[in-house]
Tab-separated table of C-alpha atoms in Angstrom:
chain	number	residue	atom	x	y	z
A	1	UNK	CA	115.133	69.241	115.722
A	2	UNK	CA	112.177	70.340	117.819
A	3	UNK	CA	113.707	68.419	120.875
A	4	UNK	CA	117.456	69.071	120.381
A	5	UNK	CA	118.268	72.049	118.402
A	6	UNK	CA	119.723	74.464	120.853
A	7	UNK	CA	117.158	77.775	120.843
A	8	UNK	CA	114.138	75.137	121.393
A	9	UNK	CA	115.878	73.091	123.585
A	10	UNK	CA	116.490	75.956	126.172
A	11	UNK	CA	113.114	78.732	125.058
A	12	UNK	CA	111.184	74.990	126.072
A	13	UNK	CA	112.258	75.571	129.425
A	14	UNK	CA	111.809	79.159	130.294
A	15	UNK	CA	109.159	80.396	132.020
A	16	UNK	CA	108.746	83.184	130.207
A	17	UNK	CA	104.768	84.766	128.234
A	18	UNK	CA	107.220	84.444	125.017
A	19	UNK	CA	107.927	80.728	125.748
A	20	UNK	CA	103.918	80.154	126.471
A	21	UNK	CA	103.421	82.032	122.786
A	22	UNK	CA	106.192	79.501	121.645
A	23	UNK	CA	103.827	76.600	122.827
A	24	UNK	CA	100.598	78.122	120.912
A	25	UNK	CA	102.236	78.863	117.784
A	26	UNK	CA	103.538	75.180	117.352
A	27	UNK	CA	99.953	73.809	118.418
A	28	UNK	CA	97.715	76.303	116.367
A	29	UNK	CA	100.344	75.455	113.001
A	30	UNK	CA	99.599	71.613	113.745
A	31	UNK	CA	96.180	72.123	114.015
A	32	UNK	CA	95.986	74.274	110.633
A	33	UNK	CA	98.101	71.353	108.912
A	34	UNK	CA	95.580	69.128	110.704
A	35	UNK	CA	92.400	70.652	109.017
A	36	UNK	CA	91.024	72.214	111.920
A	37	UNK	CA	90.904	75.897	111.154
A	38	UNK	CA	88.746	76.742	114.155
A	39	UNK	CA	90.840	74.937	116.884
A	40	UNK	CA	93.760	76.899	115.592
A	41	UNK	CA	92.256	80.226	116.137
A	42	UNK	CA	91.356	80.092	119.071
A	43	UNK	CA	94.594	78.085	120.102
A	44	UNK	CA	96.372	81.582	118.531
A	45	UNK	CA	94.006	84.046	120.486
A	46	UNK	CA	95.486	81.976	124.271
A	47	UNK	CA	98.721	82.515	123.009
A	48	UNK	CA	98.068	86.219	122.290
A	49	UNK	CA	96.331	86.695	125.503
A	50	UNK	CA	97.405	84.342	128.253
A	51	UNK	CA	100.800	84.591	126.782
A	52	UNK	CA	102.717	87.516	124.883
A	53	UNK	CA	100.300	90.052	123.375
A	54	UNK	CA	102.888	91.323	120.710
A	55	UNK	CA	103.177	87.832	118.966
A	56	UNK	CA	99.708	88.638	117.908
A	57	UNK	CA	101.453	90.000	114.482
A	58	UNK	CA	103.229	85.919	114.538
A	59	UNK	CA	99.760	84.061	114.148
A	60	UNK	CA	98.378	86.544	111.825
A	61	UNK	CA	98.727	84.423	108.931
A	62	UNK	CA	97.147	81.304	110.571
A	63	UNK	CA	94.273	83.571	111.708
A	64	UNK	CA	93.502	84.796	108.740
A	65	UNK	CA	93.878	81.966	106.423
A	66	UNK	CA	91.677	80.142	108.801
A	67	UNK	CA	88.796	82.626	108.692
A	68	UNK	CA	89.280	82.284	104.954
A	69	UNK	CA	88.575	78.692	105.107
A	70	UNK	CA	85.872	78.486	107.294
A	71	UNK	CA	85.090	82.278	108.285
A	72	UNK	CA	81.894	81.277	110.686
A	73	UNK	CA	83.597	78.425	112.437
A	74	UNK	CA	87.054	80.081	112.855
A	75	UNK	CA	85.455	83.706	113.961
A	76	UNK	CA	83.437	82.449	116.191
A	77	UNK	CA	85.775	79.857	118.026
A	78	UNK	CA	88.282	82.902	117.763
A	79	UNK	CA	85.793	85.454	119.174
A	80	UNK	CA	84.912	83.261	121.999
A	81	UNK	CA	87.912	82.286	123.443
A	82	UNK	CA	89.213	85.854	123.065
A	83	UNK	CA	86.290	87.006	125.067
A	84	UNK	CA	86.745	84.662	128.066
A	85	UNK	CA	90.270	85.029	128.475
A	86	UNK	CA	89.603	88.583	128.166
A	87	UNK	CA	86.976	88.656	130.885
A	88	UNK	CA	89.101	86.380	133.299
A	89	UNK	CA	92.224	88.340	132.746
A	90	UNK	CA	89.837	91.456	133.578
A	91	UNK	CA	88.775	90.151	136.790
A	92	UNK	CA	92.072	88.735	137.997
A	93	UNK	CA	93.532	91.968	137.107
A	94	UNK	CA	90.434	93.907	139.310
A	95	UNK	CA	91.649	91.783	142.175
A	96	UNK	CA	95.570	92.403	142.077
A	97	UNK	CA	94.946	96.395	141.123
A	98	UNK	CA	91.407	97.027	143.038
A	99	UNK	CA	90.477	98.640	139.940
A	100	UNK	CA	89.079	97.814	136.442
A	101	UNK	CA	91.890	97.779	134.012
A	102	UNK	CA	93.050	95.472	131.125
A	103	UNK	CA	97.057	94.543	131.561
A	104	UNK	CA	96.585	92.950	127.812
A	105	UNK	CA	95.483	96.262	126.835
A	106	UNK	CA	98.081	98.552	128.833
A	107	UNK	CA	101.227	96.748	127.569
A	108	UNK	CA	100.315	97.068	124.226
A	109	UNK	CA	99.805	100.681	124.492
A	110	UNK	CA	102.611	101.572	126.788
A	111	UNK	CA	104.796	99.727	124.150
A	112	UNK	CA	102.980	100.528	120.350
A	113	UNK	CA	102.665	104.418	121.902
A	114	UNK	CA	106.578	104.862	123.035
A	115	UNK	CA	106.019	104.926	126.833
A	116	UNK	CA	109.169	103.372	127.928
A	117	UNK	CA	112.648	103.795	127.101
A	118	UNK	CA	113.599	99.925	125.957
A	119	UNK	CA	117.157	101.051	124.673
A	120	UNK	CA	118.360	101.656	128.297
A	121	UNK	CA	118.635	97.866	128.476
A	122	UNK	CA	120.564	97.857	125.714
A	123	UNK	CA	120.433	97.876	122.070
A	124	UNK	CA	121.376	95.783	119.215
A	125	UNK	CA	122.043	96.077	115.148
A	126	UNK	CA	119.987	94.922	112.434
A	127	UNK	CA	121.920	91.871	111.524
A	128	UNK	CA	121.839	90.446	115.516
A	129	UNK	CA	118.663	87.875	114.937
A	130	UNK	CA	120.529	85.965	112.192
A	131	UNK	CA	123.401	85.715	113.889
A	132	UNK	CA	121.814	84.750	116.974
A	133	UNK	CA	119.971	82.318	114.736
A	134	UNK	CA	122.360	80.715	113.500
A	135	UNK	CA	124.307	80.411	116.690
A	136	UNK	CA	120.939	78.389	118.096
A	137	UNK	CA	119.961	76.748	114.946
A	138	UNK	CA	123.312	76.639	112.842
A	139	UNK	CA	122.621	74.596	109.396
A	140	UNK	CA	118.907	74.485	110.391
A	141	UNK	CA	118.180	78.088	110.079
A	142	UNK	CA	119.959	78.387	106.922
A	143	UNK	CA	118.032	76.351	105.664
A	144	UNK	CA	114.845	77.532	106.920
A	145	UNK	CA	115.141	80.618	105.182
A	146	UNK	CA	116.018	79.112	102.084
A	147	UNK	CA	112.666	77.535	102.084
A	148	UNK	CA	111.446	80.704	100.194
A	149	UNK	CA	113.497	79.722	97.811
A	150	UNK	CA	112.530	76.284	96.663
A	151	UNK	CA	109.040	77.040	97.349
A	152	UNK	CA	108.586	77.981	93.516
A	153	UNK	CA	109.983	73.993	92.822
A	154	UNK	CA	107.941	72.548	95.608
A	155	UNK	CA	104.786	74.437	95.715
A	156	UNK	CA	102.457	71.269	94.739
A	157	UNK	CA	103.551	69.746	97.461
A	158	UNK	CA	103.612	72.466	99.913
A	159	UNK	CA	101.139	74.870	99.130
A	160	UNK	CA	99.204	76.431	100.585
A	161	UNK	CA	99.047	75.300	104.126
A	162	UNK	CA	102.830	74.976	104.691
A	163	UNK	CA	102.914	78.192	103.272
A	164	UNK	CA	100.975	79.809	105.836
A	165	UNK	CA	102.501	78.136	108.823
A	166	UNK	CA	106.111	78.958	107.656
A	167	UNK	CA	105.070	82.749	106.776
A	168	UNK	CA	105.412	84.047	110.200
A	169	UNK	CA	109.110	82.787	110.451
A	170	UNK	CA	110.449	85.766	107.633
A	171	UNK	CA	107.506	88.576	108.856
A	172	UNK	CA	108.457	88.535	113.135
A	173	UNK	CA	112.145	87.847	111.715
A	174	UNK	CA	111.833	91.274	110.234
A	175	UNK	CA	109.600	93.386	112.324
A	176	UNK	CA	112.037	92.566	115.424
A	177	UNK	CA	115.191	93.088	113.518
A	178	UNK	CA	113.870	96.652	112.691
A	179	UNK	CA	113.550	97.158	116.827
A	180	UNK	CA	116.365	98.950	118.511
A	181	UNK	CA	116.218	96.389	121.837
A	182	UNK	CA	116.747	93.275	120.296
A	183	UNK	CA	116.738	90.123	123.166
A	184	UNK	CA	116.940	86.418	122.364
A	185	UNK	CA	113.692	85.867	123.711
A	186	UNK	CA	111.624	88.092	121.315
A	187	UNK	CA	112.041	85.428	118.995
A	188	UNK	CA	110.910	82.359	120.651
A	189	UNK	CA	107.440	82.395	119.011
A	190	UNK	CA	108.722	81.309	116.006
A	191	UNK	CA	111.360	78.664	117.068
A	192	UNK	CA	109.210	75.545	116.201
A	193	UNK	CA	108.936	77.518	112.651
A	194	UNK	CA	112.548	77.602	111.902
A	195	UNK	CA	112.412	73.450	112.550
A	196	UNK	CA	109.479	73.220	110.480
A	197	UNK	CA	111.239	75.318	107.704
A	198	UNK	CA	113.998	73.441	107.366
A	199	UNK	CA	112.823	69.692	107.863
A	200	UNK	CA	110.409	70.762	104.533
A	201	UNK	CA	113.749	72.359	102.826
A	202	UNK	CA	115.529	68.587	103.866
A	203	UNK	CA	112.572	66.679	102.738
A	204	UNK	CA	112.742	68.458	98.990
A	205	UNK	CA	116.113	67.984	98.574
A	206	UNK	CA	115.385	65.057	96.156
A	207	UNK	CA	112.591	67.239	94.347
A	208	UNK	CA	114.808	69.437	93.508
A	209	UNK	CA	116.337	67.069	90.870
A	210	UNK	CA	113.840	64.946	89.944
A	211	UNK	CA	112.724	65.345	86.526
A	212	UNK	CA	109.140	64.961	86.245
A	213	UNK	CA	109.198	63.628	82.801
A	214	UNK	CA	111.685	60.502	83.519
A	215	UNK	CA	109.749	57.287	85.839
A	216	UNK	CA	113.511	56.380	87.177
A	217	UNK	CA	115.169	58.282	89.818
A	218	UNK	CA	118.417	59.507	88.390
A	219	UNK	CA	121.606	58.931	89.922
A	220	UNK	CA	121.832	62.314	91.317
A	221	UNK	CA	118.434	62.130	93.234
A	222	UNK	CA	119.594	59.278	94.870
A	223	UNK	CA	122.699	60.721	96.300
A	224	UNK	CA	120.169	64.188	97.697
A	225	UNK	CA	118.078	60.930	99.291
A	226	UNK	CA	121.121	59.885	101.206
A	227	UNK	CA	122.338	63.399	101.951
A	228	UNK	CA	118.867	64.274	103.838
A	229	UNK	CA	120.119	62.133	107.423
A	230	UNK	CA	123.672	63.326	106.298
A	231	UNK	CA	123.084	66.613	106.804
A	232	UNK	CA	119.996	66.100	110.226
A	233	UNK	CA	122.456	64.359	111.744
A	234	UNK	CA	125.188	67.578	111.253
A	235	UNK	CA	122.435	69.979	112.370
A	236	UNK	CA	121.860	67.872	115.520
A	237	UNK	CA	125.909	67.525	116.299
A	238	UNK	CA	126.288	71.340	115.861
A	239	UNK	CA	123.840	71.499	118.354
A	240	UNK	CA	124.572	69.390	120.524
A	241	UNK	CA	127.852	71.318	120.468
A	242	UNK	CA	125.983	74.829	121.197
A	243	UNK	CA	123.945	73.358	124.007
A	244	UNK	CA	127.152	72.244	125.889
A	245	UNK	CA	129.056	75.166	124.774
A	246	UNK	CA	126.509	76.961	126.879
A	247	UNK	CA	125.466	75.149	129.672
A	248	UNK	CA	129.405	74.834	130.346
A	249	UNK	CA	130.424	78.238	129.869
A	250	UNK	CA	127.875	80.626	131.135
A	251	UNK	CA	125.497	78.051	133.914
A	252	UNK	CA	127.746	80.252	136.745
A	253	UNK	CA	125.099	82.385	137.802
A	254	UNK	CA	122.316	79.701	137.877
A	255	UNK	CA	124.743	77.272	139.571
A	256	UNK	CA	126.435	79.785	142.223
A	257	UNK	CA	123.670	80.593	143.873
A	258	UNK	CA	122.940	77.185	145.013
A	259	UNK	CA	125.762	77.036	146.791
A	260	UNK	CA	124.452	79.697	149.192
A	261	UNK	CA	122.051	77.359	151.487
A	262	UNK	CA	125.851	76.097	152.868
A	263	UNK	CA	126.602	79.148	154.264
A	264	UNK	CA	123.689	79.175	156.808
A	265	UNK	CA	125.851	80.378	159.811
A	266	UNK	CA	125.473	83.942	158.446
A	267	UNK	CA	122.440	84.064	160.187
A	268	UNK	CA	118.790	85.681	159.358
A	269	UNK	CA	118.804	88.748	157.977
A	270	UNK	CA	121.460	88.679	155.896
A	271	UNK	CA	121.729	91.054	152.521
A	272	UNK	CA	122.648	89.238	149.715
A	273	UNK	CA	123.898	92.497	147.208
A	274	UNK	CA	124.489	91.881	143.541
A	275	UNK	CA	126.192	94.814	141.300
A	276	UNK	CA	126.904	94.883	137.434
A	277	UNK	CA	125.607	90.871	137.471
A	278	UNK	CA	121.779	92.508	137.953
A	279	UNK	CA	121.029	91.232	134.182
A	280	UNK	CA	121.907	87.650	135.176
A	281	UNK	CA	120.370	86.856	138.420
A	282	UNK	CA	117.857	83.402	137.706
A	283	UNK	CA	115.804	84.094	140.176
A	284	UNK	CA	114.913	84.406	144.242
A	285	UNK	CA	113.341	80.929	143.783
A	286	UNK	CA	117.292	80.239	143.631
A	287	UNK	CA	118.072	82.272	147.468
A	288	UNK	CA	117.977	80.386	150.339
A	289	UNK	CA	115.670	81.347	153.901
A	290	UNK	CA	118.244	82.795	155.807
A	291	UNK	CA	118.360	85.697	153.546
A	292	UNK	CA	115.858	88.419	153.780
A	293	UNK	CA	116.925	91.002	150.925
A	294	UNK	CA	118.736	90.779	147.224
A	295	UNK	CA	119.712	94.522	147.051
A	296	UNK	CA	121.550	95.924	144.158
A	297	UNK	CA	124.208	97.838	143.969
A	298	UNK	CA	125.175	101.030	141.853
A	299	UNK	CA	127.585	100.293	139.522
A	300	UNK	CA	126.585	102.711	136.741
A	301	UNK	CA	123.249	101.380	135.035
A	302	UNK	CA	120.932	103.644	134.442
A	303	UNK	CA	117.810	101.976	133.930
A	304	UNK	CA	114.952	100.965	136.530
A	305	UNK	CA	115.492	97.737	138.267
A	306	UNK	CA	113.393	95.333	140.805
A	307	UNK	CA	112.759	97.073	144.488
A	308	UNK	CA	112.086	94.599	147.430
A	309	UNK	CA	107.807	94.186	147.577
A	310	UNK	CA	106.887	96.751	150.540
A	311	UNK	CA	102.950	95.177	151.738
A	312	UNK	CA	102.844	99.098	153.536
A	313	UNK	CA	102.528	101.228	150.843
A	314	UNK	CA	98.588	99.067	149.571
A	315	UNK	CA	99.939	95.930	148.271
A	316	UNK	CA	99.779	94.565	144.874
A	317	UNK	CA	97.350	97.749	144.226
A	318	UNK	CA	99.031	100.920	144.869
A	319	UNK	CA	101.877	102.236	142.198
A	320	UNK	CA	104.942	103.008	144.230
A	321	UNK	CA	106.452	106.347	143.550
A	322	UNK	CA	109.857	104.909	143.067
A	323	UNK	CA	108.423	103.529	139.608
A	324	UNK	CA	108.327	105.444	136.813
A	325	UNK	CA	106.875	104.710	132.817
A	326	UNK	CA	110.274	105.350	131.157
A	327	UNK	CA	112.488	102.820	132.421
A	328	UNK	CA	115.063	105.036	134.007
A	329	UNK	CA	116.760	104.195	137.388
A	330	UNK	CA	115.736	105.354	140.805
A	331	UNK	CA	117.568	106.296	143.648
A	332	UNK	CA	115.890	104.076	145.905
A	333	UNK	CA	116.672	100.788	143.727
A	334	UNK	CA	120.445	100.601	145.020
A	335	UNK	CA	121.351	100.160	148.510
A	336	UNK	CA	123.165	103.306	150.264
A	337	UNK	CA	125.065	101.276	152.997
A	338	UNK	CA	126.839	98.807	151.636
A	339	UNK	CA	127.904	97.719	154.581
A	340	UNK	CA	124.799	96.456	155.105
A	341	UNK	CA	125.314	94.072	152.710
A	342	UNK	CA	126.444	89.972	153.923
A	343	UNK	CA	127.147	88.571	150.662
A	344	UNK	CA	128.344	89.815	147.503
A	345	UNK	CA	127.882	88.387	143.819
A	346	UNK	CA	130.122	89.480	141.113
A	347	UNK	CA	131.942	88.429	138.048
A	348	UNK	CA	135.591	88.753	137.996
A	349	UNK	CA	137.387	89.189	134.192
A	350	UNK	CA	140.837	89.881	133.300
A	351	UNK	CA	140.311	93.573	132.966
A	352	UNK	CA	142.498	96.300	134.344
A	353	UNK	CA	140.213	97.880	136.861
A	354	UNK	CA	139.775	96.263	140.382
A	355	UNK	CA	136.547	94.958	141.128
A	356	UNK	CA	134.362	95.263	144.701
A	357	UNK	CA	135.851	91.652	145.994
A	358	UNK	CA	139.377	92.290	145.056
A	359	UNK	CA	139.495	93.951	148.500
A	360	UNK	CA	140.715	90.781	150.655
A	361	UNK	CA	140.938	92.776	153.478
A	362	UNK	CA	136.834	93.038	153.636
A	363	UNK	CA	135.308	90.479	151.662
A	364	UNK	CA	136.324	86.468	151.567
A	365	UNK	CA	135.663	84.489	148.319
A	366	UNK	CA	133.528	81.180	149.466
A	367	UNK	CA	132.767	80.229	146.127
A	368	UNK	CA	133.944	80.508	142.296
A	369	UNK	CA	132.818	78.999	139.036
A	370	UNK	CA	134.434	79.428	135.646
A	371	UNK	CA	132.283	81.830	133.178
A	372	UNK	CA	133.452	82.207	130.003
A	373	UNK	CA	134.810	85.749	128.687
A	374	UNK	CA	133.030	86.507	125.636
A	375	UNK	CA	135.386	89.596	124.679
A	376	UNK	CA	138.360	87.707	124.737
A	377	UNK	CA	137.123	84.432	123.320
A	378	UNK	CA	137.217	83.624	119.725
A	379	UNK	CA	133.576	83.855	118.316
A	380	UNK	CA	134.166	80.294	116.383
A	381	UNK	CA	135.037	78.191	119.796
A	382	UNK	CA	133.324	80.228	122.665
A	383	UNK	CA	129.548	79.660	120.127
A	384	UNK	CA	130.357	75.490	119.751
A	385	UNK	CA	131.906	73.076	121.557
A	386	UNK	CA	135.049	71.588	120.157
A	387	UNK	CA	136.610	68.851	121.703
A	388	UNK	CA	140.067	70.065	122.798
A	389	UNK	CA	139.957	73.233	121.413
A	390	UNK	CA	136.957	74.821	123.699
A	391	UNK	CA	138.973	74.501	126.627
A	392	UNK	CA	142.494	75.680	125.335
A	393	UNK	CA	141.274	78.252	123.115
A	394	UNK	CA	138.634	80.435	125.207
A	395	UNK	CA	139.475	82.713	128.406
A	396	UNK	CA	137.510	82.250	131.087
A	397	UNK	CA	136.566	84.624	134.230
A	398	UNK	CA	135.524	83.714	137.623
A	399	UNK	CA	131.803	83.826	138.994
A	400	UNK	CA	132.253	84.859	142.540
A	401	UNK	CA	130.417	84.825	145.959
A	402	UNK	CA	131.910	86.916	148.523
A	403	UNK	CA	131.225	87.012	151.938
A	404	UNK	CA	132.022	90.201	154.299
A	405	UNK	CA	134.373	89.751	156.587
A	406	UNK	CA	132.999	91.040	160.320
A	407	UNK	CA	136.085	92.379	162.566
């Protein structure tokens, strides 16, 4: 499940601090389970450090179980690591800013205190992480949060470690599904939980009607023993369905912008200008040479995006004045001229409103990729592949590159 259930399958690959937090949790829980209390601190203060600061609240319960196990060992190991990190995130940070100041430290206030405006980017209700769960997890996260509930049958065999390690699952669950901005990320931490979760849930299916007084498995308990690779093997089909449910309906915007380096002849210089479709841009890892700016375009958002890196105004140490600490838009993020601009992303739906490109008379469409319409697509076939019925049953929009036509 760890290697092909959908939400670990793609938060493994993202380079993201939430991904990195991912890694710790899943190697300070194994070394809990493992006996060694002390290795798992510290293991939980990189991931709060070097990784996401806020998933401090996931390893909570391995911290302090830990120090309750072996308090001098686990502090200290804890204390120790925390203090390096601390110290070389200090001085790295002294180098980028040219001043002494703790990024660790600022993003946790900026964020605890209210400094920016997070619902500008969107917002979400209560209910969105278990549906978003069970869209990357299906069967498996059902059962994960039943685990709860046969705990009270199982606990002999469980407690307390598994206990501990499964805890954080239910407590970031819901402290993020009490946050306003709700993104699929935030709950990457506890991924390798959910897995964890439910393989103990499979594993106690046959405990669960076992009766402790009779030396004979009953007929029943050896129909739950069969049922247990029944029921893996349905988790991992669902989600094999998910994964290419996904990577076949929305990989346009990673896969579009490859095809740029073929359209060299536009020269240096060129502007490559991306409107609405700001959200989904990978990366300029993903922009060829020959193209010295992504600019964005106004198309209505109102919160602060990426500017191009200016080296004049002091580097990586001076705070442009452009940027603000509430999140809302600038006037300098969006290009003026858009004539400047060479090439033009956007995402073309059946709506009734004409997009940039559908003027033929100034831009020409060099490339197009299906994306799938979620609005129009029923939830049940656009979430998992069926064979057949994905195809027929979704609507699909077109992932465009434009490129202006000089006269």
């Amino acid at each position: 499940m760890l290697c092909l259930t959908s939400g670990c399958f793609f938060a493994s690959t993202s380079f993201l601090p939430s991904s990195f937090s991912m890694y710790a949790m899943s190697l300070s829980s194994g070394l809990l389970l493992l006996n060694k209390p002390a290795f798992a601190v510290g293991v939980a203060a990189a991931g709060v450090i070097l990784g996401w600061p806020f998933s401090i609240l996931a390893f909570l319960p391995v911290t302090i179980y830990s120090l309750a196990r072996r308090f001098k060992q686990a502090f200290f190991a804890g204390a120790i690591t925390s203090l390096v990190l601390l110290a070389l995130s200090l001085y790295v940070d002294y180098c980028y800013y040219g001043r002494w100041v703790s990024s660790v430290l600022n993003l946790l206030l900026y964020n605890v205190l209210g400094g920016g405006e997070s619902h500008l980017y969107g917002t979400e209700g209560p209910l969105f992480y278990l549906r978003n769960g069970f869209n990357n997890f299906n069967l498996c996260f059902v059962l994960a949060l039943l685990f709860l509930a046969i705990f009270p049958i199982v606990r002999k065999k469980y407690a307390p470690e598994l206990l501990v390690v499964v805890s954080p699952l239910y407590i970031w669950l819901g402290f993020m599904s009490l946050q306003p901005h709700k993104e699929e990320r935030f709950l990457y931490p506890i991924y390798p939980l959910v897995c964890v979760a439910a393989s103990a849930v499979i594993d106690s299916f046959p405990d669960l009607f076992r009766d402790k007084y009779s030396p004979r498995d009953s007929l029943i308990v050896s129909v739950s023993k069969c049922i247990r690779p029944a029921i893996l093997g349905l988790i991992l089909c669902a989600s094999h369905a998910r994964t290419f449910s996904l990577i076949h309906g929305y990989s346009a915007p990673v896969e579009i912008y490859k095809l740029l380096e073929h359209h060299e002849d536009a020269g240096m210089g060129s502007v490559l200008c991306v409107g609405s479709e700001w959200h989904r841009f990978p990366s300029s890892f993903f922009v060829p040479p020959f193209i010295s700016e992504v600019r964005w375009i106004d198309d209505g958002f109102r919160g602060l995006l990426p500017l191009p890196f200016n080296s004049t105004l002091g580097g990586t140490a001076a705070a442009p004045p452009y940027f603000n600490n509430k999140n809302k838009a600038s006037d300098q993020q969006y290009l003026q001229d858009l004539n400047a601009c060479t090439f033009l992303v956007e995402l073309q739906l059946n709506r009734p409103y004409p997009t940039r490109g559908s003027d033929l008379s100034t831009w020409e469409v060099i490339a197009a990729l299906p994306y799938l319409d979620r609005e129009l697509s029923p939830a049940k076939y656009r979430s998992f592949f069926i064979p057949y019925r994905w195809h027929e049953n979704n609507v699909f929009g077109l992932y465009k590159i434009l490129k202006r036509i000089r006269n």
